[in-house]
Every structure is written in C-alpha cells, then in structure tokens.
C-alpha cells in the first residue's frame, strides 16, 4: 500500500494570493525579504506565463521563482 505524500500534496495545492502569501512567508530564513500582496502582484505581472491556466498560485510552481526574484527587486518595489 502506497502512503500519501502530504508534503507533495501541500506543495501542489492551488492557492489564492493571500494564502500563498501567508504560506510563502512562513518559515523564511531571518533577514530574507518577506513578500507582500504588492510584490506578488508585480511578480504575476512580470511572469504572466506562470499563471495562464487559472491564475492560482502553488508552492511547487511559484515559491522558488519568487524567492529568486524578490531580493533583486525588493528595493525598486518599495514605495
């Protein structure tokens, strides 16, 4: 009998923007820039191809990309 992979299910689950934001910021290393709704909306505008299907977010598809993108853009996105 095969066991359910709960981590994989959690990573692949489709999330709304607010839920992704909360989950993304959870457990980030200290000193790493935290995401905000404004940052994530800008990310979505810059990478629309990542959201073609239904506009939802997932940890599996988006977390690493946001982590790579955000530090280089956080200063230019601050208001």
mmCIF file of C-alpha atoms in Angstrom:
data_model
loop_
_atom_site.group_PDB
_atom_site.id
_atom_site.type_symbol
_atom_site.label_atom_id
_atom_site.label_comp_id
_atom_site.label_asym_id
_atom_site.label_seq_id
_atom_site.Cartn_x
_atom_site.Cartn_y
_atom_site.Cartn_z
ATOM 1 C CA UNK A 1 0.000 0.000 0.000
ATOM 2 C CA UNK A 2 1.406 3.369 -1.035
ATOM 3 C CA UNK A 3 1.443 6.174 1.527
ATOM 4 C CA UNK A 4 0.156 9.630 0.680
ATOM 5 C CA UNK A 5 2.863 12.223 0.201
ATOM 6 C CA UNK A 6 1.428 15.061 2.280
ATOM 7 C CA UNK A 7 4.329 17.430 1.545
ATOM 8 C CA UNK A 8 3.844 16.969 -2.176
ATOM 9 C CA UNK A 9 0.079 17.461 -1.890
ATOM 10 C CA UNK A 10 0.672 20.656 0.110
ATOM 11 C CA UNK A 11 3.176 21.937 -2.456
ATOM 12 C CA UNK A 12 0.953 21.267 -5.451
ATOM 13 C CA UNK A 13 -2.281 22.592 -3.934
ATOM 14 C CA UNK A 14 -3.759 25.582 -5.768
ATOM 15 C CA UNK A 15 -3.782 28.633 -3.527
ATOM 16 C CA UNK A 16 -5.290 32.083 -3.573
ATOM 17 C CA UNK A 17 -2.899 35.022 -3.432
ATOM 18 C CA UNK A 18 -3.477 35.728 0.306
ATOM 19 C CA UNK A 19 -2.989 32.065 1.238
ATOM 20 C CA UNK A 20 0.158 31.812 -0.910
ATOM 21 C CA UNK A 21 1.494 34.992 0.740
ATOM 22 C CA UNK A 22 0.981 33.582 4.233
ATOM 23 C CA UNK A 23 2.456 30.197 3.315
ATOM 24 C CA UNK A 24 5.390 31.742 1.428
ATOM 25 C CA UNK A 25 6.420 33.956 4.347
ATOM 26 C CA UNK A 26 6.096 31.080 6.820
ATOM 27 C CA UNK A 27 9.490 29.711 7.747
ATOM 28 C CA UNK A 28 11.635 32.020 5.602
ATOM 29 C CA UNK A 29 15.183 32.437 6.893
ATOM 30 C CA UNK A 30 15.742 35.500 9.064
ATOM 31 C CA UNK A 31 16.822 38.512 7.037
ATOM 32 C CA UNK A 32 15.248 37.205 3.845
ATOM 33 C CA UNK A 33 12.786 39.713 2.318
ATOM 34 C CA UNK A 34 9.169 38.942 3.063
ATOM 35 C CA UNK A 35 6.636 39.049 0.274
ATOM 36 C CA UNK A 36 3.606 41.312 0.270
ATOM 37 C CA UNK A 37 0.477 41.440 -1.836
ATOM 38 C CA UNK A 38 2.015 44.293 -3.872
ATOM 39 C CA UNK A 39 5.239 42.336 -4.516
ATOM 40 C CA UNK A 40 3.321 39.231 -5.577
ATOM 41 C CA UNK A 41 1.030 41.204 -7.880
ATOM 42 C CA UNK A 42 4.117 42.719 -9.541
ATOM 43 C CA UNK A 43 5.688 39.247 -9.867
ATOM 44 C CA UNK A 44 2.497 37.989 -11.522
ATOM 45 C CA UNK A 45 2.562 40.932 -13.957
ATOM 46 C CA UNK A 46 6.216 40.247 -14.847
ATOM 47 C CA UNK A 47 5.666 36.487 -15.323
ATOM 48 C CA UNK A 48 2.145 36.095 -16.754
ATOM 49 C CA UNK A 49 3.044 32.783 -18.434
ATOM 50 C CA UNK A 50 3.264 31.173 -14.984
ATOM 51 C CA UNK A 51 -0.423 31.933 -14.427
ATOM 52 C CA UNK A 52 -2.036 31.064 -17.777
ATOM 53 C CA UNK A 53 -4.148 28.139 -16.574
ATOM 54 C CA UNK A 54 -6.319 29.618 -13.842
ATOM 55 C CA UNK A 55 -4.357 32.373 -12.151
ATOM 56 C CA UNK A 56 -3.831 30.406 -8.958
ATOM 57 C CA UNK A 57 -0.591 30.090 -7.027
ATOM 58 C CA UNK A 58 1.176 26.961 -5.775
ATOM 59 C CA UNK A 59 4.242 26.464 -3.640
ATOM 60 C CA UNK A 60 5.537 23.904 -6.118
ATOM 61 C CA UNK A 61 5.435 26.191 -9.137
ATOM 62 C CA UNK A 62 5.938 29.677 -7.695
ATOM 63 C CA UNK A 63 7.780 29.700 -4.343
ATOM 64 C CA UNK A 64 11.322 29.149 -5.658
ATOM 65 C CA UNK A 65 10.801 31.615 -8.505
ATOM 66 C CA UNK A 66 9.543 34.302 -6.106
ATOM 67 C CA UNK A 67 12.476 33.596 -3.754
ATOM 68 C CA UNK A 68 14.922 34.115 -6.633
ATOM 69 C CA UNK A 69 13.180 37.216 -7.991
ATOM 70 C CA UNK A 70 12.216 39.140 -4.858
ATOM 71 C CA UNK A 71 15.637 40.022 -3.353
ATOM 72 C CA UNK A 72 16.795 41.641 -6.592
ATOM 73 C CA UNK A 73 13.608 43.689 -6.919
ATOM 74 C CA UNK A 74 12.534 44.499 -3.367
ATOM 75 C CA UNK A 75 14.199 47.954 -3.287
ATOM 76 C CA UNK A 76 12.695 49.030 -6.605
ATOM 77 C CA UNK A 77 9.241 47.850 -5.487
ATOM 78 C CA UNK A 78 9.170 49.661 -2.156
ATOM 79 C CA UNK A 79 7.002 52.759 -2.019
#
